[in-house]
PDB file of C-alpha atoms in Angstrom:
ATOM      1  CA  MET A   1       8.108   7.533  -1.216  1.00  0.00           C
ATOM      2  CA  GLN A   2       7.875  11.829  -1.572  1.00  0.00           C
ATOM      3  CA  ILE A   3       4.052  13.125  -1.385  1.00  0.00           C
ATOM      4  CA  SER A   4       3.294  16.295  -1.021  1.00  0.00           C
ATOM      5  CA  MET A   5      -0.106  18.301  -0.795  1.00  0.00           C
ATOM      6  CA  GLN A   6      -1.715  20.964   0.237  1.00  0.00           C
ATOM      7  CA  VAL A   7      -5.151  19.442   1.635  1.00  0.00           C
ATOM      8  CA  PRO A   8      -7.959  22.825   2.501  1.00  0.00           C
ATOM      9  CA  HIS A   9     -10.012  22.683   5.457  1.00  0.00           C
ATOM     10  CA  ASP A  10     -13.446  20.351   4.886  1.00  0.00           C
ATOM     11  CA  GLU A  11     -15.513  20.768   7.720  1.00  0.00           C
ATOM     12  CA  LYS A  12     -17.247  17.808   6.699  1.00  0.00           C
ATOM     13  CA  ARG A  13     -14.359  15.305   6.382  1.00  0.00           C
ATOM     14  CA  LEU A  14     -12.817  17.125   9.752  1.00  0.00           C
ATOM     15  CA  ARG A  15     -16.927  15.656  10.894  1.00  0.00           C
ATOM     16  CA  ARG A  16     -16.085  11.508   9.664  1.00  0.00           C
ATOM     17  CA  THR A  17     -12.942  12.317  11.512  1.00  0.00           C
ATOM     18  CA  LEU A  18     -13.966  12.868  14.323  1.00  0.00           C
ATOM     19  CA  ARG A  19     -16.933  10.491  13.482  1.00  0.00           C
ATOM     20  CA  PHE A  20     -13.890   8.244  13.063  1.00  0.00           C
ATOM     21  CA  LEU A  21     -12.299   8.407  16.632  1.00  0.00           C
ATOM     22  CA  LEU A  22     -15.395   8.444  18.557  1.00  0.00           C
ATOM     23  CA  ARG A  23     -17.223   5.378  17.718  1.00  0.00           C
ATOM     24  CA  PRO A  24     -15.867   2.817  19.681  1.00  0.00           C
ATOM     25  CA  GLN A  25     -17.320   5.491  22.493  1.00  0.00           C
ATOM     26  CA  LEU A  26     -20.419   6.067  21.391  1.00  0.00           C
ATOM     27  CA  LYS A  27     -21.434   2.470  19.961  1.00  0.00           C
ATOM     28  CA  LEU A  28     -20.298   1.209  23.679  1.00  0.00           C
ATOM     29  CA  ILE A  29     -22.881   4.646  25.376  1.00  0.00           C
ATOM     30  CA  ARG A  30     -25.814   3.259  22.658  1.00  0.00           C
ATOM     31  CA  ILE A  31     -24.870  -0.366  24.368  1.00  0.00           C
ATOM     32  CA  MET A  32     -25.604   0.930  27.804  1.00  0.00           C
ATOM     33  CA  GLY A  33     -28.040   3.417  26.215  1.00  0.00           C
ATOM     34  CA  GLY A  34     -30.457  -0.326  25.244  1.00  0.00           C
ATOM     35  CA  VAL A  35     -30.137  -1.910  28.535  1.00  0.00           C
ATOM     36  CA  LEU A  36     -31.335   1.191  30.458  1.00  0.00           C
ATOM     37  CA  ILE A  37     -33.630   0.362  28.795  1.00  0.00           C
ATOM     38  CA  VAL A  38     -34.838  -3.129  29.008  1.00  0.00           C
ATOM     39  CA  LEU A  39     -33.648  -2.683  32.529  1.00  0.00           C
ATOM     40  CA  GLY A  40     -36.676  -0.129  32.569  1.00  0.00           C
ATOM     41  CA  LEU A  41     -39.451  -1.975  30.540  1.00  0.00           C
ATOM     42  CA  VAL A  42     -39.026  -4.782  32.696  1.00  0.00           C
ATOM     43  CA  LEU A  43     -38.585  -2.920  35.667  1.00  0.00           C
ATOM     44  CA  VAL A  44     -42.545  -1.563  34.392  1.00  0.00           C
ATOM     45  CA  ALA A  45     -43.248  -4.370  33.836  1.00  0.00           C
ATOM     46  CA  MET A  46     -42.815  -5.899  37.500  1.00  0.00           C
ATOM     47  CA  ASP A  47     -44.035  -2.880  39.089  1.00  0.00           C
ATOM     48  CA  PRO A  48     -45.622   0.510  37.453  1.00  0.00           C
ATOM     49  CA  SER A  49     -45.629   2.174  39.647  1.00  0.00           C
ATOM     50  CA  ASP A  50     -41.342   1.908  40.078  1.00  0.00           C
ATOM     51  CA  PRO A  51     -39.800   5.895  39.357  1.00  0.00           C
ATOM     52  CA  ILE A  52     -36.439   4.038  38.818  1.00  0.00           C
ATOM     53  CA  ALA A  53     -37.812   2.047  35.748  1.00  0.00           C
ATOM     54  CA  TYR A  54     -38.841   5.322  33.811  1.00  0.00           C
ATOM     55  CA  LEU A  55     -35.834   6.541  34.839  1.00  0.00           C
ATOM     56  CA  ALA A  56     -34.177   3.748  33.166  1.00  0.00           C
ATOM     57  CA  MET A  57     -35.949   4.260  30.259  1.00  0.00           C
ATOM     58  CA  ILE A  58     -35.252   7.845  30.065  1.00  0.00           C
ATOM     59  CA  LEU A  59     -31.423   7.764  30.513  1.00  0.00           C
ATOM     60  CA  GLY A  60     -31.461   4.895  27.827  1.00  0.00           C
ATOM     61  CA  LEU A  61     -33.460   7.122  25.204  1.00  0.00           C
ATOM     62  CA  LEU A  62     -30.914  10.431  25.965  1.00  0.00           C
ATOM     63  CA  PHE A  63     -28.022   7.591  25.464  1.00  0.00           C
ATOM     64  CA  ALA A  64     -29.304   5.351  23.013  1.00  0.00           C
ATOM     65  CA  VAL A  65     -30.219   8.806  20.552  1.00  0.00           C
ATOM     66  CA  ALA A  66     -29.002  12.008  22.391  1.00  0.00           C
ATOM     67  CA  VAL A  67     -25.450  11.529  23.231  1.00  0.00           C
ATOM     68  CA  ALA A  68     -24.027  11.233  19.744  1.00  0.00           C
ATOM     69  CA  PRO A  69     -24.724  14.188  18.493  1.00  0.00           C
ATOM     70  CA  ILE A  70     -23.899  15.941  21.662  1.00  0.00           C
ATOM     71  CA  ALA A  71     -20.458  14.749  21.149  1.00  0.00           C
ATOM     72  CA  MET A  72     -19.846  15.392  17.869  1.00  0.00           C
ATOM     73  CA  ALA A  73     -20.842  19.151  18.398  1.00  0.00           C
ATOM     74  CA  GLN A  74     -18.891  19.330  21.515  1.00  0.00           C
ATOM     75  CA  SER A  75     -16.653  17.744  20.422  1.00  0.00           C
ATOM     76  CA  MET A  76     -16.038  20.157  16.868  1.00  0.00           C
ATOM     77  CA  ARG A  77     -15.997  23.475  18.871  1.00  0.00           C
ATOM     78  CA  ALA A  78     -13.722  21.917  20.259  1.00  0.00           C
ATOM     79  CA  GLN A  79     -11.062  21.784  17.888  1.00  0.00           C
ATOM     80  CA  SER A  80      -8.290  25.190  17.327  1.00  0.00           C
ATOM     81  CA  ASP A  81      -8.061  27.928  14.757  1.00  0.00           C
ATOM     82  CA  VAL A  82      -5.709  26.691  13.468  1.00  0.00           C
ATOM     83  CA  ILE A  83      -6.679  24.285  11.328  1.00  0.00           C
ATOM     84  CA  LYS A  84      -9.028  25.716   9.476  1.00  0.00           C
ATOM     85  CA  ASP A  85      -6.517  27.364   6.951  1.00  0.00           C
ATOM     86  CA  GLY A  86      -5.804  23.875   6.066  1.00  0.00           C
ATOM     87  CA  PHE A  87      -2.781  22.481   6.005  1.00  0.00           C
ATOM     88  CA  HIS A  88       0.278  21.328   4.014  1.00  0.00           C
ATOM     89  CA  VAL A  89       1.492  17.423   4.468  1.00  0.00           C
ATOM     90  CA  THR A  90       4.081  15.413   2.895  1.00  0.00           C
ATOM     91  CA  LEU A  91       4.738  12.498   3.293  1.00  0.00           C
ATOM     92  CA  ASP A  92       7.915  11.034   2.682  1.00  0.00           C
ATOM     93  CA  ASP A  93       9.381   7.010   3.872  1.00  0.00           C
ATOM     94  CA  GLU A  94      10.331   8.606   7.064  1.00  0.00           C
ATOM     95  CA  TRP A  95       8.027  10.878   8.861  1.00  0.00           C
ATOM     96  CA  VAL A  96       4.440  11.966   8.046  1.00  0.00           C
ATOM     97  CA  THR A  97       4.749  15.774   9.053  1.00  0.00           C
ATOM     98  CA  VAL A  98       1.505  18.402   8.214  1.00  0.00           C
ATOM     99  CA  VAL A  99       1.951  21.791   8.633  1.00  0.00           C
ATOM    100  CA  TYR A 100      -0.992  24.485   9.732  1.00  0.00           C
ATOM    101  CA  PRO A 101      -0.120  27.624   9.678  1.00  0.00           C
ATOM    102  CA  LEU A 102       0.194  28.181  12.960  1.00  0.00           C
ATOM    103  CA  ALA A 103       2.000  24.152  14.088  1.00  0.00           C
ATOM    104  CA  GLU A 104       2.867  21.381  13.186  1.00  0.00           C
ATOM    105  CA  SER A 105       3.045  17.894  13.181  1.00  0.00           C
ATOM    106  CA  ARG A 106       5.714  15.089  12.678  1.00  0.00           C
ATOM    107  CA  PHE A 107       5.591  11.319  13.095  1.00  0.00           C
ATOM    108  CA  ARG A 108       7.660   8.906  12.530  1.00  0.00           C
ATOM    109  CA  TRP A 109       6.255   5.888  10.701  1.00  0.00           C
ATOM    110  CA  ALA A 110       8.208   3.209  13.073  1.00  0.00           C
ATOM    111  CA  GLY A 111       5.371   4.730  15.542  1.00  0.00           C
ATOM    112  CA  LEU A 112       2.423   3.653  13.486  1.00  0.00           C
ATOM    113  CA  GLY A 113      -0.043   1.834  15.190  1.00  0.00           C
ATOM    114  CA  ARG A 114      -2.136   0.389  11.789  1.00  0.00           C
ATOM    115  CA  VAL A 115      -3.791   2.699   8.782  1.00  0.00           C
ATOM    116  CA  VAL A 116      -7.745   2.478   8.119  1.00  0.00           C
ATOM    117  CA  GLU A 117      -9.268   3.247   4.457  1.00  0.00           C
ATOM    118  CA  THR A 118     -12.078   3.785   3.322  1.00  0.00           C
ATOM    119  CA  PRO A 119     -13.328   5.145   0.071  1.00  0.00           C
ATOM    120  CA  GLU A 120     -13.043   9.015   0.693  1.00  0.00           C
ATOM    121  CA  VAL A 121      -9.512  10.027   2.978  1.00  0.00           C
ATOM    122  CA  TRP A 122      -6.610   6.200   4.777  1.00  0.00           C
ATOM    123  CA  TYR A 123      -6.594   7.198   8.534  1.00  0.00           C
ATOM    124  CA  ILE A 124      -3.178   7.216   9.882  1.00  0.00           C
ATOM    125  CA  MET A 125      -4.150   6.355  13.900  1.00  0.00           C
ATOM    126  CA  PHE A 126      -0.027   7.084  14.983  1.00  0.00           C
ATOM    127  CA  GLY A 127      -2.835   5.463  19.114  1.00  0.00           C
ATOM    128  CA  LYS A 128      -5.650   5.245  20.267  1.00  0.00           C
ATOM    129  CA  TYR A 129      -6.656   8.676  19.425  1.00  0.00           C
ATOM    130  CA  GLN A 130      -4.131  10.242  17.532  1.00  0.00           C
ATOM    131  CA  ALA A 131      -4.790   9.783  13.561  1.00  0.00           C
ATOM    132  CA  VAL A 132      -3.477  12.113  10.431  1.00  0.00           C
ATOM    133  CA  THR A 133      -6.252  12.126   7.888  1.00  0.00           C
ATOM    134  CA  ILE A 134      -4.906  11.684   4.334  1.00  0.00           C
ATOM    135  CA  PRO A 135      -6.966  12.872   1.862  1.00  0.00           C
ATOM    136  CA  LYS A 136      -7.503  10.664  -2.078  1.00  0.00           C
ATOM    137  CA  GLY A 137      -9.189  13.507  -3.367  1.00  0.00           C
ATOM    138  CA  SER A 138      -5.615  15.434  -2.467  1.00  0.00           C
ATOM    139  CA  MET A 139      -3.414  13.075  -4.101  1.00  0.00           C
ATOM    140  CA  ALA A 140      -2.949  12.189  -7.535  1.00  0.00           C
ATOM    141  CA  ASP A 141      -4.169   8.927  -9.360  1.00  0.00           C
ATOM    142  CA  GLU A 142      -0.378   7.686  -8.819  1.00  0.00           C
ATOM    143  CA  GLN A 143       0.372   9.690  -5.703  1.00  0.00           C
ATOM    144  CA  ARG A 144      -2.264   6.780  -4.561  1.00  0.00           C
ATOM    145  CA  ALA A 145      -1.174   4.224  -5.551  1.00  0.00           C
ATOM    146  CA  GLU A 146       2.756   4.367  -4.503  1.00  0.00           C
ATOM    147  CA  PHE A 147       1.113   5.865  -1.042  1.00  0.00           C
ATOM    148  CA  ALA A 148      -1.588   2.004  -1.400  1.00  0.00           C
ATOM    149  CA  ALA A 149       2.209   0.406  -1.852  1.00  0.00           C
ATOM    150  CA  PHE A 150       3.773   1.516   0.720  1.00  0.00           C
ATOM    151  CA  VAL A 151       1.085   1.207   3.455  1.00  0.00           C
ATOM    152  CA  ASP A 152       0.273  -1.729   2.343  1.00  0.00           C
ATOM    153  CA  ARG A 153       4.543  -3.008   2.689  1.00  0.00           C
ATOM    154  CA  LEU A 154       4.685  -1.532   6.015  1.00  0.00           C
ATOM    155  CA  GLN A 155       1.427  -3.756   7.170  1.00  0.00           C
ATOM    156  CA  HIS A 156       2.750  -6.671   6.339  1.00  0.00           C
ATOM    157  CA  ALA A 157       6.436  -5.848   7.372  1.00  0.00           C
TER     158      ALA A 157
END
């Protein structure tokens, strides 16, 4: 396999990638928020004058509603300007090579953790938080089929 393509910067795709990577942690925070809300309601039912009950409900609401958008905004701001010019990706039988104008990364397929396919992209996971996003829209139909078959062989090897 030898696939090479230029991928323009896309802020929406970057946001979806960050959301994908942050989802497990944000889900846990939302669950904790729900638990705090329920705890606060139980405490209010037991003693309506207890300020801890109201604090638990307020914190629960913050965890359930506000933390995810704040984390996403902070993650977007934390991204390096290096990525804003887009990148060139080369996929071959041994390597994934991602080249930005000011940086380059290479990953051996042997280090692949998992591949998650969505309708728009493949997330090639080299660890829990290291993802290379391979957008399907930047590929020709034949390249998509070839890459899908390659990934399928990797995952079932």
